[in-house]
PDB file of C-alpha atoms in Angstrom:
ATOM      1  CA  LEU L 115       0.347   6.586   7.813  1.00 45.00           C
ATOM      2  CA  TRP L 116      -3.178   5.189   8.045  1.00 45.00           C
ATOM      3  CA  ALA L 117      -4.383   7.553   5.313  1.00 46.00           C
ATOM      4  CA  TRP L 118      -1.323   6.967   3.187  1.00 51.00           C
ATOM      5  CA  VAL L 119      -1.305   3.184   3.494  1.00 47.00           C
ATOM      6  CA  SER L 120      -5.074   2.916   2.999  1.00 46.00           C
ATOM      7  CA  GLY L 121      -5.174   5.329   0.085  1.00 46.00           C
ATOM      8  CA  GLY L 122      -1.901   4.039  -1.328  1.00 49.00           C
ATOM      9  CA  ARG L 123      -3.080   0.449  -1.007  1.00 50.00           C
ATOM     10  CA  GLN L 124      -6.156   1.365  -3.046  1.00 52.00           C
ATOM     11  CA  ALA L 125      -3.901   2.945  -5.677  1.00 54.00           C
ATOM     12  CA  GLN L 126      -1.605  -0.072  -5.709  1.00 54.00           C
ATOM     13  CA  SER L 127      -4.655  -2.319  -6.024  1.00 52.00           C
ATOM     14  CA  SER L 128      -5.713  -0.475  -9.143  1.00 52.00           C
ATOM     15  CA  ILE L 129      -2.139  -0.546 -10.391  1.00 56.00           C
ATOM     16  CA  CYS L 130      -2.023  -4.302  -9.745  1.00 54.00           C
ATOM     17  CA  GLN L 131      -5.263  -4.691 -11.652  1.00 52.00           C
ATOM     18  CA  GLU L 132      -3.814  -2.702 -14.547  1.00 54.00           C
ATOM     19  CA  ASN L 133      -0.706  -4.862 -14.419  1.00 52.00           C
ATOM     20  CA  MET L 134      -2.880  -7.940 -14.637  1.00 50.00           C
ATOM     21  CA  GLY L 135      -4.128  -6.547 -17.941  1.00 51.00           C
ATOM     22  CA  VAL L 136      -0.510  -6.362 -19.043  1.00 52.00           C
ATOM     23  CA  VAL L 137      -0.008  -9.904 -17.774  1.00 53.00           C
ATOM     24  CA  ALA L 138      -2.950 -11.071 -19.877  1.00 50.00           C
ATOM     25  CA  ASP L 139      -1.044  -9.930 -22.960  1.00 55.00           C
ATOM     26  CA  GLN L 140       2.086 -11.759 -21.779  1.00 64.00           C
ATOM     27  CA  THR L 141       4.033  -8.507 -21.853  1.00 70.00           C
ATOM     28  CA  ILE L 142       5.804  -8.965 -18.515  1.00 75.00           C
ATOM     29  CA  PHE L 143       5.314 -12.587 -17.475  1.00 75.00           C
ATOM     30  CA  ASN L 144       5.320 -15.132 -20.257  1.00 75.00           C
ATOM     31  CA  ALA L 145       2.998 -18.004 -19.308  1.00 73.00           C
ATOM     32  CA  SER L 146      -0.039 -19.654 -20.884  1.00 76.00           C
ATOM     33  CA  THR L 147      -2.611 -18.946 -18.124  1.00 78.00           C
ATOM     34  CA  ILE L 148      -3.334 -16.046 -15.775  1.00 76.00           C
ATOM     35  CA  ALA L 149      -2.817 -18.294 -12.759  1.00 79.00           C
ATOM     36  CA  ASP L 150       0.660 -19.195 -14.024  1.00 82.00           C
ATOM     37  CA  ARG L 151       1.478 -15.538 -14.636  1.00 81.00           C
ATOM     38  CA  LEU L 152       0.362 -14.635 -11.136  1.00 81.00           C
ATOM     39  CA  ALA L 153       2.627 -17.404  -9.857  1.00 84.00           C
ATOM     40  CA  LEU L 154       5.543 -15.910 -11.787  1.00 84.00           C
ATOM     41  CA  GLY L 155       4.683 -12.526 -10.293  1.00 82.00           C
ATOM     42  CA  THR L 156       4.699 -14.039  -6.815  1.00 85.00           C
ATOM     43  CA  ASP L 157       8.151 -15.536  -7.374  1.00 88.00           C
ATOM     44  CA  ALA L 158       9.466 -12.194  -8.634  1.00 87.00           C
ATOM     45  CA  LEU L 159       7.989 -10.350  -5.644  1.00 88.00           C
ATOM     46  CA  ARG L 160       9.429 -12.763  -3.099  1.00 90.00           C
ATOM     47  CA  ARG L 161      12.860 -12.651  -4.742  1.00 91.00           C
ATOM     48  CA  PHE L 162      12.742  -8.852  -4.608  1.00 91.00           C
ATOM     49  CA  ALA L 163      11.836  -8.867  -0.914  1.00 90.00           C
ATOM     50  CA  LYS L 164      14.602 -11.360  -0.127  1.00 91.00           C
ATOM     51  CA  THR L 165      17.219  -9.462  -2.133  1.00 92.00           C
ATOM     52  CA  HIS L 166      16.388  -6.156  -0.440  1.00 91.00           C
ATOM     53  CA  ARG L 167      15.920  -7.791   2.990  1.00 91.00           C
ATOM     54  CA  LEU L 168      12.336  -6.622   3.312  1.00 88.00           C
ATOM     55  CA  PRO L 169       9.913  -8.654   5.463  1.00 88.00           C
ATOM     56  CA  LEU L 170       6.982  -9.965   3.423  1.00 87.00           C
ATOM     57  CA  ARG L 171       3.972 -11.781   4.853  1.00 84.00           C
ATOM     58  CA  LEU L 172       2.174 -12.130   1.511  1.00 84.00           C
ATOM     59  CA  ARG L 173       2.520 -15.739   0.377  1.00 85.00           C
ATOM     60  CA  LYS L 174       1.256 -15.399  -3.166  1.00 84.00           C
ATOM     61  CA  LEU L 175      -0.622 -13.127  -5.546  1.00 81.00           C
ATOM     62  CA  THR L 176      -4.085 -14.420  -6.350  1.00 80.00           C
ATOM     63  CA  LYS L 177      -7.337 -13.062  -7.724  1.00 77.00           C
ATOM     64  CA  ALA L 178      -8.753 -13.213  -4.212  1.00 80.00           C
ATOM     65  CA  LYS L 179      -5.897 -11.088  -2.828  1.00 77.00           C
ATOM     66  CA  LEU L 180      -6.543  -8.507  -5.531  1.00 75.00           C
ATOM     67  CA  THR L 181     -10.358  -8.714  -5.181  1.00 74.00           C
ATOM     68  CA  TRP L 182     -10.411  -9.344  -8.904  1.00 73.00           C
ATOM     69  CA  HIS L 183     -14.079  -9.172  -9.965  1.00 71.00           C
ATOM     70  CA  SER L 184     -15.821  -7.634 -12.937  1.00 68.00           C
ATOM     71  CA  ASN L 185     -18.235  -5.613 -10.780  1.00 77.00           C
ATOM     72  CA  LYS L 186     -15.988  -4.494  -7.899  1.00 75.00           C
ATOM     73  CA  TYR L 187     -13.088  -2.167  -7.364  1.00 75.00           C
ATOM     74  CA  PRO L 188      -9.811  -4.012  -6.800  1.00 74.00           C
ATOM     75  CA  CYS L 189      -8.355  -3.962  -3.302  1.00 73.00           C
ATOM     76  CA  LEU L 190      -4.957  -5.300  -2.312  1.00 75.00           C
ATOM     77  CA  CYS L 191      -5.781  -7.378   0.779  1.00 74.00           C
ATOM     78  CA  VAL L 192      -2.414  -7.303   2.540  1.00 76.00           C
ATOM     79  CA  SER L 193      -0.849  -5.685   5.602  1.00 72.00           C
ATOM     80  CA  GLY L 194       0.320  -2.072   5.532  1.00 71.00           C
ATOM     81  CA  TYR L 195       4.001  -2.942   5.238  1.00 76.00           C
ATOM     82  CA  ASP L 196       3.319  -5.526   2.537  1.00 80.00           C
ATOM     83  CA  ALA L 197       1.584  -2.785   0.537  1.00 79.00           C
ATOM     84  CA  TYR L 198       4.778  -0.736   0.820  1.00 80.00           C
ATOM     85  CA  VAL L 199       6.927  -3.681  -0.339  1.00 85.00           C
ATOM     86  CA  VAL L 200       4.597  -4.381  -3.273  1.00 84.00           C
ATOM     87  CA  GLY L 201       4.787  -0.715  -4.276  1.00 83.00           C
ATOM     88  CA  ARG L 202       8.575  -0.759  -4.353  1.00 86.00           C
ATOM     89  CA  TRP L 203       8.631  -4.033  -6.285  1.00 87.00           C
ATOM     90  CA  MET L 204       6.153  -2.769  -8.863  1.00 84.00           C
ATOM     91  CA  GLU L 205       8.169   0.392  -9.456  1.00 85.00           C
ATOM     92  CA  GLY L 206      11.204  -1.684 -10.360  1.00 86.00           C
ATOM     93  CA  LEU L 207       9.079  -4.106 -12.366  1.00 84.00           C
ATOM     94  CA  LEU L 208       7.640  -1.375 -14.588  1.00 83.00           C
ATOM     95  CA  ALA L 209      10.911   0.543 -14.984  1.00 85.00           C
ATOM     96  CA  ALA L 210      11.553  -1.253 -18.275  1.00 84.00           C
ATOM     97  CA  TYR L 211       7.999  -0.412 -19.456  1.00 79.00           C
ATOM     98  CA  GLU L 212       7.940   3.250 -18.418  1.00 81.00           C
ATOM     99  CA  ASP L 213       7.192   4.479 -21.931  1.00 80.00           C
ATOM    100  CA  SER L 214       4.220   2.121 -22.249  1.00 77.00           C
ATOM    101  CA  TYR L 215       2.720   2.899 -18.830  1.00 79.00           C
ATOM    102  CA  PRO L 216       3.896   6.422 -17.895  1.00 86.00           C
ATOM    103  CA  GLU L 217       1.029   7.280 -15.529  1.00 86.00           C
ATOM    104  CA  ILE L 218       1.257   4.073 -13.505  1.00 83.00           C
ATOM    105  CA  TYR L 219       5.032   4.273 -13.221  1.00 86.00           C
ATOM    106  CA  THR L 220       4.838   7.948 -12.230  1.00 88.00           C
ATOM    107  CA  MET L 221       2.427   7.186  -9.387  1.00 86.00           C
ATOM    108  CA  LEU L 222       4.604   4.378  -8.069  1.00 85.00           C
ATOM    109  CA  TRP L 223       7.713   6.556  -8.236  1.00 89.00           C
ATOM    110  CA  ALA L 224       6.059   9.501  -6.471  1.00 88.00           C
ATOM    111  CA  SER L 225       4.456   7.257  -3.830  1.00 84.00           C
ATOM    112  CA  ASN L 226       7.686   5.463  -2.940  1.00 85.00           C
ATOM    113  CA  LYS L 227       9.728   8.671  -2.921  1.00 88.00           C
ATOM    114  CA  ALA L 228       7.252  10.398  -0.594  1.00 85.00           C
ATOM    115  CA  MET L 229       7.232   7.480   1.839  1.00 82.00           C
ATOM    116  CA  SER L 230      11.018   7.200   1.794  1.00 84.00           C
ATOM    117  CA  LEU L 231      11.447  10.923   2.343  1.00 86.00           C
ATOM    118  CA  GLN L 232       9.266  10.971   5.448  1.00 82.00           C
ATOM    119  CA  TYR L 233      10.692   7.833   7.048  1.00 81.00           C
ATOM    120  CA  HIS L 234      14.294   8.958   6.562  1.00 85.00           C
ATOM    121  CA  ALA L 235      13.732  12.550   7.699  1.00 85.00           C
ATOM    122  CA  ASN L 236      13.932  13.965  11.221  1.00 87.00           C
ATOM    123  CA  ARG L 237      10.948  14.888  13.367  1.00 84.00           C
ATOM    124  CA  PHE L 238      10.735  18.284  11.660  1.00 88.00           C
ATOM    125  CA  LEU L 239      11.111  18.586   7.895  1.00 87.00           C
ATOM    126  CA  THR L 240      13.479  21.116   6.397  1.00 90.00           C
ATOM    127  CA  VAL L 241      12.183  23.695   3.922  1.00 89.00           C
ATOM    128  CA  ASP L 242      13.544  21.655   1.002  1.00 91.00           C
ATOM    129  CA  GLU L 243      12.097  18.383   2.340  1.00 89.00           C
ATOM    130  CA  LYS L 244       8.686  19.980   2.846  1.00 89.00           C
ATOM    131  CA  ALA L 245       8.723  21.388  -0.690  1.00 89.00           C
ATOM    132  CA  SER L 246       9.779  18.015  -2.133  1.00 89.00           C
ATOM    133  CA  LEU L 247       7.006  16.218  -0.231  1.00 86.00           C
ATOM    134  CA  GLN L 248       4.386  18.636  -1.523  1.00 88.00           C
ATOM    135  CA  THR L 249       5.650  18.266  -5.100  1.00 90.00           C
ATOM    136  CA  LEU L 250       5.677  14.462  -4.911  1.00 89.00           C
ATOM    137  CA  GLY L 251       2.223  14.462  -3.341  1.00 86.00           C
ATOM    138  CA  ASP L 252       0.790  16.724  -6.032  1.00 89.00           C
ATOM    139  CA  ILE L 253       2.258  14.510  -8.757  1.00 90.00           C
ATOM    140  CA  PHE L 254       0.735  11.403  -7.186  1.00 87.00           C
ATOM    141  CA  LEU L 255      -2.704  12.887  -6.550  1.00 86.00           C
ATOM    142  CA  ARG L 256      -3.034  14.650  -9.908  1.00 89.00           C
ATOM    143  CA  THR L 257      -2.017  11.514 -11.795  1.00 88.00           C
ATOM    144  CA  TYR L 258      -4.310   9.328  -9.702  1.00 86.00           C
ATOM    145  CA  MET L 259      -7.297  11.642 -10.232  1.00 87.00           C
ATOM    146  CA  TYR L 260      -6.604  11.744 -13.956  1.00 90.00           C
ATOM    147  CA  MET L 261      -6.655   7.950 -14.088  1.00 86.00           C
ATOM    148  CA  ALA L 262      -9.827   7.861 -11.973  1.00 85.00           C
ATOM    149  CA  HIS L 263     -11.520  10.347 -14.303  1.00 89.00           C
ATOM    150  CA  THR L 264     -10.532   8.245 -17.318  1.00 88.00           C
ATOM    151  CA  ALA L 265     -11.784   5.034 -15.697  1.00 85.00           C
ATOM    152  CA  VAL L 266     -15.204   6.582 -14.983  1.00 87.00           C
ATOM    153  CA  HIS L 267     -15.636   7.594 -18.625  1.00 90.00           C
ATOM    154  CA  GLU L 268     -14.543   4.143 -19.761  1.00 85.00           C
ATOM    155  CA  HIS L 269     -16.928   2.476 -17.251  1.00 85.00           C
ATOM    156  CA  LYS L 270     -14.137   0.568 -15.495  1.00 81.00           C
ATOM    157  CA  PHE L 271     -13.942  -0.327 -11.806  1.00 79.00           C
ATOM    158  CA  LEU L 272     -10.470   1.142 -11.340  1.00 77.00           C
ATOM    159  CA  TRP L 273      -8.846   4.036  -9.469  1.00 79.00           C
ATOM    160  CA  ARG L 274     -11.518   4.398  -6.808  1.00 77.00           C
ATOM    161  CA  VAL L 275     -11.667   7.793  -5.103  1.00 78.00           C
ATOM    162  CA  ARG L 276     -12.335   7.574  -1.365  1.00 74.00           C
ATOM    163  CA  PRO L 277     -12.329  10.153   1.481  1.00 72.00           C
ATOM    164  CA  LYS L 278      -8.879   8.881   2.485  1.00 70.00           C
ATOM    165  CA  MET L 279      -7.543  10.299  -0.761  1.00 73.00           C
ATOM    166  CA  HIS L 280      -8.665  13.744   0.409  1.00 75.00           C
ATOM    167  CA  MET L 281      -6.792  13.218   3.678  1.00 75.00           C
ATOM    168  CA  LEU L 282      -3.610  12.783   1.662  1.00 77.00           C
ATOM    169  CA  CYS L 283      -4.007  16.368   0.463  1.00 78.00           C
ATOM    170  CA  HIS L 284      -3.715  17.538   4.085  1.00 78.00           C
ATOM    171  CA  ILE L 285      -0.625  15.390   4.601  1.00 76.00           C
ATOM    172  CA  PHE L 286       1.135  16.798   1.558  1.00 81.00           C
ATOM    173  CA  ARG L 287       0.016  20.426   1.907  1.00 80.00           C
ATOM    174  CA  SER L 288       0.122  20.873   5.666  1.00 80.00           C
ATOM    175  CA  PRO L 289       1.497  24.322   6.637  1.00 82.00           C
ATOM    176  CA  ARG L 290       3.333  22.718   9.556  1.00 82.00           C
ATOM    177  CA  CYS L 291       6.869  21.380   9.209  1.00 84.00           C
ATOM    178  CA  ILE L 292       6.213  18.370  11.441  1.00 81.00           C
ATOM    179  CA  ASN L 293       7.035  15.025   9.845  1.00 80.00           C
ATOM    180  CA  GLN L 294       3.684  13.229   9.553  1.00 76.00           C
ATOM    181  CA  SER L 295       5.304   9.806  10.012  1.00 75.00           C
ATOM    182  CA  VAL L 296       6.005  10.501  13.711  1.00 73.00           C
ATOM    183  CA  TYR L 297       2.293  10.230  14.455  1.00 69.00           C
ATOM    184  CA  SER L 298       1.977   6.614  13.396  1.00 63.00           C
ATOM    185  CA  THR L 299       3.876   3.385  12.924  1.00 60.00           C
ATOM    186  CA  TRP L 300       3.441   0.105  11.087  1.00 58.00           C
ATOM    187  CA  MET L 301       2.662  -1.502  14.460  1.00 57.00           C
ATOM    188  CA  ASP L 302      -0.565   0.513  14.685  1.00 59.00           C
ATOM    189  CA  GLU L 303      -1.902  -1.178  11.565  1.00 59.00           C
ATOM    190  CA  ASP L 304      -0.945  -4.642  12.822  1.00 62.00           C
ATOM    191  CA  PHE L 305      -2.472  -3.997  16.252  1.00 65.00           C
ATOM    192  CA  LEU L 306      -5.789  -2.846  14.790  1.00 66.00           C
ATOM    193  CA  LYS L 307      -6.002  -5.990  12.670  1.00 66.00           C
ATOM    194  CA  LYS L 308      -5.299  -8.324  15.599  1.00 68.00           C
ATOM    195  CA  CYS L 309      -7.598  -6.376  17.905  1.00 69.00           C
ATOM    196  CA  GLY L 310     -10.358  -6.446  15.278  1.00 69.00           C
ATOM    197  CA  LYS L 311     -10.241 -10.245  15.117  1.00 69.00           C
ATOM    198  CA  THR L 312     -10.700 -10.484  18.895  1.00 66.00           C
ATOM    199  CA  LEU L 313     -13.550  -7.968  18.917  1.00 68.00           C
ATOM    200  CA  GLY L 314     -15.294  -9.852  16.125  1.00 70.00           C
ATOM    201  CA  LEU L 315     -15.513 -12.981  18.292  1.00 70.00           C
ATOM    202  CA  THR L 316     -16.894 -11.314  21.418  1.00 68.00           C
ATOM    203  CA  THR L 317     -19.955  -9.328  22.451  1.00 69.00           C
ATOM    204  CA  ASN L 318     -19.963  -5.564  22.887  1.00 68.00           C
ATOM    205  CA  LYS L 319     -20.251  -5.937  26.660  1.00 71.00           C
ATOM    206  CA  THR L 320     -17.052  -7.948  27.089  1.00 72.00           C
ATOM    207  CA  ALA L 321     -15.077  -6.926  23.978  1.00 70.00           C
ATOM    208  CA  GLN L 322     -12.808  -4.401  25.681  1.00 71.00           C
ATOM    209  CA  MET L 323     -11.956  -6.656  28.612  1.00 76.00           C
ATOM    210  CA  ILE L 324     -11.295  -9.707  26.397  1.00 71.00           C
ATOM    211  CA  SER L 325      -9.065  -7.656  24.107  1.00 69.00           C
ATOM    212  CA  PHE L 326      -7.143  -6.277  27.099  1.00 73.00           C
ATOM    213  CA  GLN L 327      -6.675  -9.749  28.595  1.00 75.00           C
ATOM    214  CA  ALA L 328      -5.485 -11.202  25.272  1.00 71.00           C
ATOM    215  CA  ASN L 329      -2.842  -8.501  24.876  1.00 68.00           C
ATOM    216  CA  CYS L 330      -1.723  -8.902  28.495  1.00 77.00           C
ATOM    217  CA  ILE L 331      -1.155 -12.614  27.852  1.00 73.00           C
ATOM    218  CA  LYS L 332       0.896 -11.850  24.742  1.00 68.00           C
ATOM    219  CA  ALA L 333       2.948  -9.239  26.623  1.00 69.00           C
ATOM    220  CA  THR L 334       3.636 -11.726  29.438  1.00 74.00           C
ATOM    221  CA  ARG L 335       4.766 -14.388  26.971  1.00 68.00           C
ATOM    222  CA  PHE L 336       7.030 -11.895  25.206  1.00 57.00           C
ATOM    223  CA  ASN L 337       8.635 -10.784  28.488  1.00 62.00           C
ATOM    224  CA  SER L 338       9.188 -14.401  29.486  1.00 63.00           C
ATOM    225  CA  PHE L 339      10.818 -15.148  26.137  1.00 52.00           C
ATOM    226  CA  THR L 340      13.137 -12.123  26.260  1.00 54.00           C
ATOM    227  CA  SER L 341      14.099 -12.866  29.874  1.00 55.00           C
ATOM    228  CA  ALA L 342      15.010 -16.446  28.963  1.00 54.00           C
TER     229      ALA L 342
END
């Protein structure tokens, strides 16, 4: 999940950045300024999450959230689950524009299908499920690498290729039938973020103990709340 969310988040960041180019032409969201179009996008995303009963921590889409700079690769600065929700929303958003943006829509479709397949399957994948996962993974990776290759030749900071993308190859093409999703959960991502904040405020000598004490306090409060 870590490799998929991290690599997928990078892909979705580039997709978001591409969508912002569409937004600039007022193709999807009709407003006079980019800030207004991002606000319309935020409203559409939150309505989608509410309609499908998906938890969403992201308050609004901004240039800062997308790391929108002329000399940097875009990065969607949200939690792992929010990246999943954004991916599903964007697939539906671009469904009406599939002919205009076939590569982007294909990546979103393959990404969401692969995630859904793994999280709805049992601990061990069937032969058909394993074959479907490999096919979806190949579609996603080949399309992503094609877009990355094109961006390099056009001198654009889009579709960044990182080592985590290579890890996705092992997830999709693993000879084992084990469902990769059993090795990780969304809670792992959230825990690492919270733990990282604590470690950033302490010294190396006391970091582990402070982090342990902070989580013990939270666990005690949670037990007290559930008991009440």
